[in-house]
mmCIF file of C-alpha atoms in Angstrom:
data_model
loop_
_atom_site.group_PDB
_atom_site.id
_atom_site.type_symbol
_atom_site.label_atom_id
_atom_site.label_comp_id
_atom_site.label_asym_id
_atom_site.label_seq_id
_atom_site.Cartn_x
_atom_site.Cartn_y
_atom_site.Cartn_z
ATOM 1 C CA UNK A 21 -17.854 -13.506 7.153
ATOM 2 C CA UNK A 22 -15.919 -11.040 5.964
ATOM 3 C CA UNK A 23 -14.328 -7.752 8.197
ATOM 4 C CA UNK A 24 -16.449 -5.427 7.155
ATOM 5 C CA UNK A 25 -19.646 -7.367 7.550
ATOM 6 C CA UNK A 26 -18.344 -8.593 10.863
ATOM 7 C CA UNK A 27 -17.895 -4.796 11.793
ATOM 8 C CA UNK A 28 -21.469 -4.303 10.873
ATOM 9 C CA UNK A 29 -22.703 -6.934 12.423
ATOM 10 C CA UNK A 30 -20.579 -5.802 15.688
ATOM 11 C CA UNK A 31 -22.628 -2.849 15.269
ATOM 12 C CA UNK A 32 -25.917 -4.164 14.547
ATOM 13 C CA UNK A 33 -26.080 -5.874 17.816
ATOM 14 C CA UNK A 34 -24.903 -3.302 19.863
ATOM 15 C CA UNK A 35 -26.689 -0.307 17.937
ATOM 16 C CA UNK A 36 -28.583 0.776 21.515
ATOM 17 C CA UNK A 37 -26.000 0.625 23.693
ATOM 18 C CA UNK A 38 -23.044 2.398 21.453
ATOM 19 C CA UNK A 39 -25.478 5.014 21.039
ATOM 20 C CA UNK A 40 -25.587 5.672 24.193
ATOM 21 C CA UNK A 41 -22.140 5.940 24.946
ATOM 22 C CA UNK A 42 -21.514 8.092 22.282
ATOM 23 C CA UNK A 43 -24.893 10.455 21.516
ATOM 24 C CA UNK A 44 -24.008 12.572 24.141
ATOM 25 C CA UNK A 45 -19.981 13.119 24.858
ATOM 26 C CA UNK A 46 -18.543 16.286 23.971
ATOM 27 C CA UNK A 47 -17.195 16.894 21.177
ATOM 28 C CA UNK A 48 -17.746 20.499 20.581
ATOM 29 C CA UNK A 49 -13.606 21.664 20.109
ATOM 30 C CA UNK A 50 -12.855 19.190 17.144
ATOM 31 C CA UNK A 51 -16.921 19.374 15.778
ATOM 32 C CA UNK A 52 -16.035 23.731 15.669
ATOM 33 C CA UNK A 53 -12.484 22.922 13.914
ATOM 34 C CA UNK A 54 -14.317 21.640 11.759
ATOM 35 C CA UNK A 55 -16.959 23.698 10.624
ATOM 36 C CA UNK A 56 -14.720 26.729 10.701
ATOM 37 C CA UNK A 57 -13.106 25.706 7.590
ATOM 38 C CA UNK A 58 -16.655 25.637 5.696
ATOM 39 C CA UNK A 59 -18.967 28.036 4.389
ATOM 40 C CA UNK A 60 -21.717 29.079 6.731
ATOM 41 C CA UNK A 61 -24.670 27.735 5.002
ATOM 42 C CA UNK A 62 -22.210 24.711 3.667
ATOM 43 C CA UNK A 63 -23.395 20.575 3.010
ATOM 44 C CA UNK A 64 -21.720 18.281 5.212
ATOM 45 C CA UNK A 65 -21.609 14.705 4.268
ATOM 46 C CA UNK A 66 -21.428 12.857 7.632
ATOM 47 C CA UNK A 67 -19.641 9.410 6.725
ATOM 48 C CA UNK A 68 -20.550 6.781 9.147
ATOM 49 C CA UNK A 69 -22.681 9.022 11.268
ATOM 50 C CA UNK A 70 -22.922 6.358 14.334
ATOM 51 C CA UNK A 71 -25.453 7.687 16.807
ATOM 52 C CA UNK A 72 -26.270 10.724 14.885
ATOM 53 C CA UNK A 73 -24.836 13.043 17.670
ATOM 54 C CA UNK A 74 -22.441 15.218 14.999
ATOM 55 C CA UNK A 75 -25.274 15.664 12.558
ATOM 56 C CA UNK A 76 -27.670 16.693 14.937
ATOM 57 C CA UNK A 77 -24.818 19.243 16.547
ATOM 58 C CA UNK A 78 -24.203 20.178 12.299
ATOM 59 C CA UNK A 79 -28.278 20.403 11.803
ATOM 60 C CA UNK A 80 -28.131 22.845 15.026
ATOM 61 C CA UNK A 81 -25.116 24.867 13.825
ATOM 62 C CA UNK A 82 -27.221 25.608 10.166
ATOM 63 C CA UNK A 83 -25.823 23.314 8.075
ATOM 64 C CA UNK A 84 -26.978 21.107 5.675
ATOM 65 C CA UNK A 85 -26.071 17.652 6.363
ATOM 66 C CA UNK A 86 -26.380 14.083 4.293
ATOM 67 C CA UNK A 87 -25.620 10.882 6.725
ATOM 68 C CA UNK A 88 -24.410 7.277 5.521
ATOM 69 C CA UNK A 89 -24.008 4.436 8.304
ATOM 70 C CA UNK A 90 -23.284 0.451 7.712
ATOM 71 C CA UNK A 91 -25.176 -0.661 10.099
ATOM 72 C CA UNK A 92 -29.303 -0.735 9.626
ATOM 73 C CA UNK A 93 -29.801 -0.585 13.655
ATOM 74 C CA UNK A 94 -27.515 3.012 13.864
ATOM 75 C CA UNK A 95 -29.136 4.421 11.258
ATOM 76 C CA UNK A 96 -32.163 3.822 12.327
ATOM 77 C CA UNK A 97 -31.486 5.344 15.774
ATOM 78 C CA UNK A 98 -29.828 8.035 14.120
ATOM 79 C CA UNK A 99 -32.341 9.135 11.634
ATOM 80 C CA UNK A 100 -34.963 8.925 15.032
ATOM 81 C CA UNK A 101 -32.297 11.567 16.673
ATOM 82 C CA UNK A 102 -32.114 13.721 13.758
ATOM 83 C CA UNK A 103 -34.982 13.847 11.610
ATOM 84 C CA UNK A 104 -32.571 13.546 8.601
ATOM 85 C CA UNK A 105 -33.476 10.469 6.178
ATOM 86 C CA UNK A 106 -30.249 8.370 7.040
ATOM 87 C CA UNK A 107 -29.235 6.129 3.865
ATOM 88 C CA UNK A 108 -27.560 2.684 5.124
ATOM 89 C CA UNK A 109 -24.777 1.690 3.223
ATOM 90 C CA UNK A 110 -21.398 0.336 3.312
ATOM 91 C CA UNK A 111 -18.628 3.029 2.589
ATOM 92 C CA UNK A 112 -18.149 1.028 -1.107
ATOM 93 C CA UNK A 113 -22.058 0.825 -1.881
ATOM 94 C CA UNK A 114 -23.152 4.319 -0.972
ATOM 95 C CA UNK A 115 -22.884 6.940 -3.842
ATOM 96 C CA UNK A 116 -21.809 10.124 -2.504
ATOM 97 C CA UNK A 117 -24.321 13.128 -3.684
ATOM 98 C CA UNK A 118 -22.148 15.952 -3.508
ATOM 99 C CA UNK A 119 -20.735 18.381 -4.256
ATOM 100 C CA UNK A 120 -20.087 18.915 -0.268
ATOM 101 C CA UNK A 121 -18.028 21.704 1.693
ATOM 102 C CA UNK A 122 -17.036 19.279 4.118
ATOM 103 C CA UNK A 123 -17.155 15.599 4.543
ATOM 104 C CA UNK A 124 -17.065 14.398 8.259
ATOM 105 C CA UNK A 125 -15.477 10.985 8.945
ATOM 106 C CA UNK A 126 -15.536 10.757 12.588
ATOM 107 C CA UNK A 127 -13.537 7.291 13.941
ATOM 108 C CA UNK A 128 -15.207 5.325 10.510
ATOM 109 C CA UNK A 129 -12.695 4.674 8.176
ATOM 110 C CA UNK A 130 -10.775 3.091 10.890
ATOM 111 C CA UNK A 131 -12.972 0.101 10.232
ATOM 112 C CA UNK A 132 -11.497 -0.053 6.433
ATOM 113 C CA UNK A 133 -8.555 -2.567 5.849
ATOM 114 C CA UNK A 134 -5.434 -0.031 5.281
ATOM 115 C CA UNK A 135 -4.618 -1.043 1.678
ATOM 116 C CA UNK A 136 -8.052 -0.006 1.210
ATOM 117 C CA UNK A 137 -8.471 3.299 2.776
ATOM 118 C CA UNK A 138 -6.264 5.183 -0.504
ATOM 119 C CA UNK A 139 -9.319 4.248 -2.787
ATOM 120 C CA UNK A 140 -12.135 4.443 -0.149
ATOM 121 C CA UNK A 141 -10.893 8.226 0.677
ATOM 122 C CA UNK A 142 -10.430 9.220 -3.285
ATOM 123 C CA UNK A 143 -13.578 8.138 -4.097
ATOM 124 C CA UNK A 144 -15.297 10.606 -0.914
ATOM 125 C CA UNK A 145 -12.715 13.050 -1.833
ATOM 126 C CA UNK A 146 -13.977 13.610 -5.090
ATOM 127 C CA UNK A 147 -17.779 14.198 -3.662
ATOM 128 C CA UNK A 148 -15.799 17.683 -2.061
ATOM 129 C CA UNK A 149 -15.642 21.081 -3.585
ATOM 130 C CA UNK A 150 -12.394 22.413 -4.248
ATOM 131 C CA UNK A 151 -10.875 23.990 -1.501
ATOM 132 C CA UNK A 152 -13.524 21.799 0.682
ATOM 133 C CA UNK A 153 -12.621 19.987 3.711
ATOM 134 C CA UNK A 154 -11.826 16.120 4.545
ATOM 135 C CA UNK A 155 -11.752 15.337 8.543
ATOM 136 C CA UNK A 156 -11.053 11.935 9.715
ATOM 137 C CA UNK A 157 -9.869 10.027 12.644
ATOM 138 C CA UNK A 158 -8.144 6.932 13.954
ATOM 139 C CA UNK A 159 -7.052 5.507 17.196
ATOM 140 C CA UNK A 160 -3.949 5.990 17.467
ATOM 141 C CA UNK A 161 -1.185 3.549 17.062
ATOM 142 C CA UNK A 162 -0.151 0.732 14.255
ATOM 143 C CA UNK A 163 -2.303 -2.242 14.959
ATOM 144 C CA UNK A 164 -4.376 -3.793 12.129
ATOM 145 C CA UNK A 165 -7.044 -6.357 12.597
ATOM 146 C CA UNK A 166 -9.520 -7.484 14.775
ATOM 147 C CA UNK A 167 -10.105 -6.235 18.101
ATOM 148 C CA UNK A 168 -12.915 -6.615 20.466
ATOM 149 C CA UNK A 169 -15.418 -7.877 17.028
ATOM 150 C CA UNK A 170 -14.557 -4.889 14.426
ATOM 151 C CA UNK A 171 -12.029 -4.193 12.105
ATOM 152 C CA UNK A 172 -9.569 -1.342 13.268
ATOM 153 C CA UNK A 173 -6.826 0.517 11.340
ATOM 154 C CA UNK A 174 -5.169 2.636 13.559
ATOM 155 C CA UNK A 175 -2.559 5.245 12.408
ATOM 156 C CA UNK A 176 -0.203 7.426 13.837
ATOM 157 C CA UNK A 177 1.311 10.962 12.160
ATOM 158 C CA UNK A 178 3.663 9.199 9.788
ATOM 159 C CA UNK A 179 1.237 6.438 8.539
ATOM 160 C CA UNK A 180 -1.164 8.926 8.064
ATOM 161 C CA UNK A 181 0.926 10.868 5.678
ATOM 162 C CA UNK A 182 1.532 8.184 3.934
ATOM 163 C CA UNK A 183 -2.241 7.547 3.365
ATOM 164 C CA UNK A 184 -2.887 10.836 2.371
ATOM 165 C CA UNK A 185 0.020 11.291 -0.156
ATOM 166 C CA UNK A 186 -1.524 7.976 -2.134
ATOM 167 C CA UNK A 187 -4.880 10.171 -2.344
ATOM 168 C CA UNK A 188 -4.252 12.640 -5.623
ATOM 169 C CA UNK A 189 -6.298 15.641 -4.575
ATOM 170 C CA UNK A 190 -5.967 16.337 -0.982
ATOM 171 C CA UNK A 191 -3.596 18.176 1.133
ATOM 172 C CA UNK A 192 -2.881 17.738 5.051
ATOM 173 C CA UNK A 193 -4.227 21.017 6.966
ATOM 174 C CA UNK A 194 -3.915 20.211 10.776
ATOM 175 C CA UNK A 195 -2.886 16.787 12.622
ATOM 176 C CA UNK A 196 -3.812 16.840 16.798
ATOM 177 C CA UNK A 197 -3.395 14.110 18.804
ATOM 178 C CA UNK A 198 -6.638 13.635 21.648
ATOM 179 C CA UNK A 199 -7.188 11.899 24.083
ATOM 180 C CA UNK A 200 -10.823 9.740 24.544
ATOM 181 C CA UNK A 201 -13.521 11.788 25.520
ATOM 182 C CA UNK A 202 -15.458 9.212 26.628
ATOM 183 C CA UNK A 203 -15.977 8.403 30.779
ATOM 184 C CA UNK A 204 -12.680 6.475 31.434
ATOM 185 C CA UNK A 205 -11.354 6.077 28.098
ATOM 186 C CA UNK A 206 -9.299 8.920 28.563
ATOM 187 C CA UNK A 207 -5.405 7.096 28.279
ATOM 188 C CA UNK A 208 -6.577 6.089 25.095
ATOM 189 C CA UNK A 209 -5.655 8.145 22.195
ATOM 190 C CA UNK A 210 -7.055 9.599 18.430
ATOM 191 C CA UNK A 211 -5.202 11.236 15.863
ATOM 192 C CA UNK A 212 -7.647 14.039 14.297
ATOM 193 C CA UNK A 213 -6.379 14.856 10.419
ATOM 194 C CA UNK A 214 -8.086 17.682 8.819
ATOM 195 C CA UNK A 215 -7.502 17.687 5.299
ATOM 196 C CA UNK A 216 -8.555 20.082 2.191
ATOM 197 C CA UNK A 217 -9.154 19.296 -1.743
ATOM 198 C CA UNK A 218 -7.100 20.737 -3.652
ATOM 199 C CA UNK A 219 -8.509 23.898 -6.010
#
């Protein structure tokens, strides 16, 4: 089986209870740094939408939001939370329907091999608007491979530049380092990356 199906799989089986740990931490501060770079009324595309828990907070805040997850069991559970038709998909299957103000790739791509991500984040890229927004997030760190059944990519501030200057059209807005919101998780780290397309 290959990473990515393992990931899913990962996923798959433990759709009820990762949804629980995650529909309802707080994630207000990065969700708001977000949506403060978009339009009011904008589309969000959230990629890999887990649990649902950002779309629903998008759906709340007036936007109008899309949502793509691997695994069959999440978006199921999601699409219960949210009321939005959730399309399953892997990140190389699903065809983006944009043109989006923001895309929303909350700790997802970290479960793409790294000498993948450059294509994988061109092809979302080019779903955004010009002058539209790209957030993202990995734990942080330089470890590639599997850990604890999924595939993670981590990256720290310089790998991440790196990444993004192999992706044509978008420009680094804002890096931030976080820690875990998650009941003690908090010594463990994410680096946030804002990004925008460029006009």
């Amino acid at each position: 089986m290959s990473a990515s199906l393992e990931t899913i799989a990962y996923y798959d089986r433990n759709a009820s209870g990762f949804a629980g740990d995650t529909a309802n931490v707080e994630f207000g501060a990065i969700q708001r740094a977000f949506t403060a770079m978009l339009p009011a009324d904008g589309r969000i595309l959230d990629l890999g939408c887990g649990s649902g828990r950002d779309t629903l907070a998008f759906l709340r805040a007036g936007f109008k939001v899309d949502a793509v997850d691997g695994s069959v069991e999440l978006a199921r559970i999601a699409g219960a939370a949210t009321g939005v038709a959730v399309e399953c998909a892997l990140f190389e299957d699903h065809d983006p329907r944009g043109p989006y103000d923001g895309i929303w790739a909350c700790s997802s791509l970290l479960h793409v091999e790294r000498a993948g991500l450059p294509k994988t984040i061109s092809k979302y890229a080019a779903a955004l608007k010009p002058r539209g927004t790209f957030y993202m997030s990995f734990k942080l760190g330089g470890f590639e491979g599997m850990r604890n059944g999924r595939w993670f990519t981590d990256m720290d501030e310089p790998r991440f530049r790196e990444l993004i200057g192999k992706v044509a059209c978008l420009d680094i807005a804002r890096i931030e380092v976080t820690a875990d919101v998650r009941p003690g998780r908090g010594s463990e780290r994410w680096l946030n990356a804002w990004c925008v397309k460029r006009a």
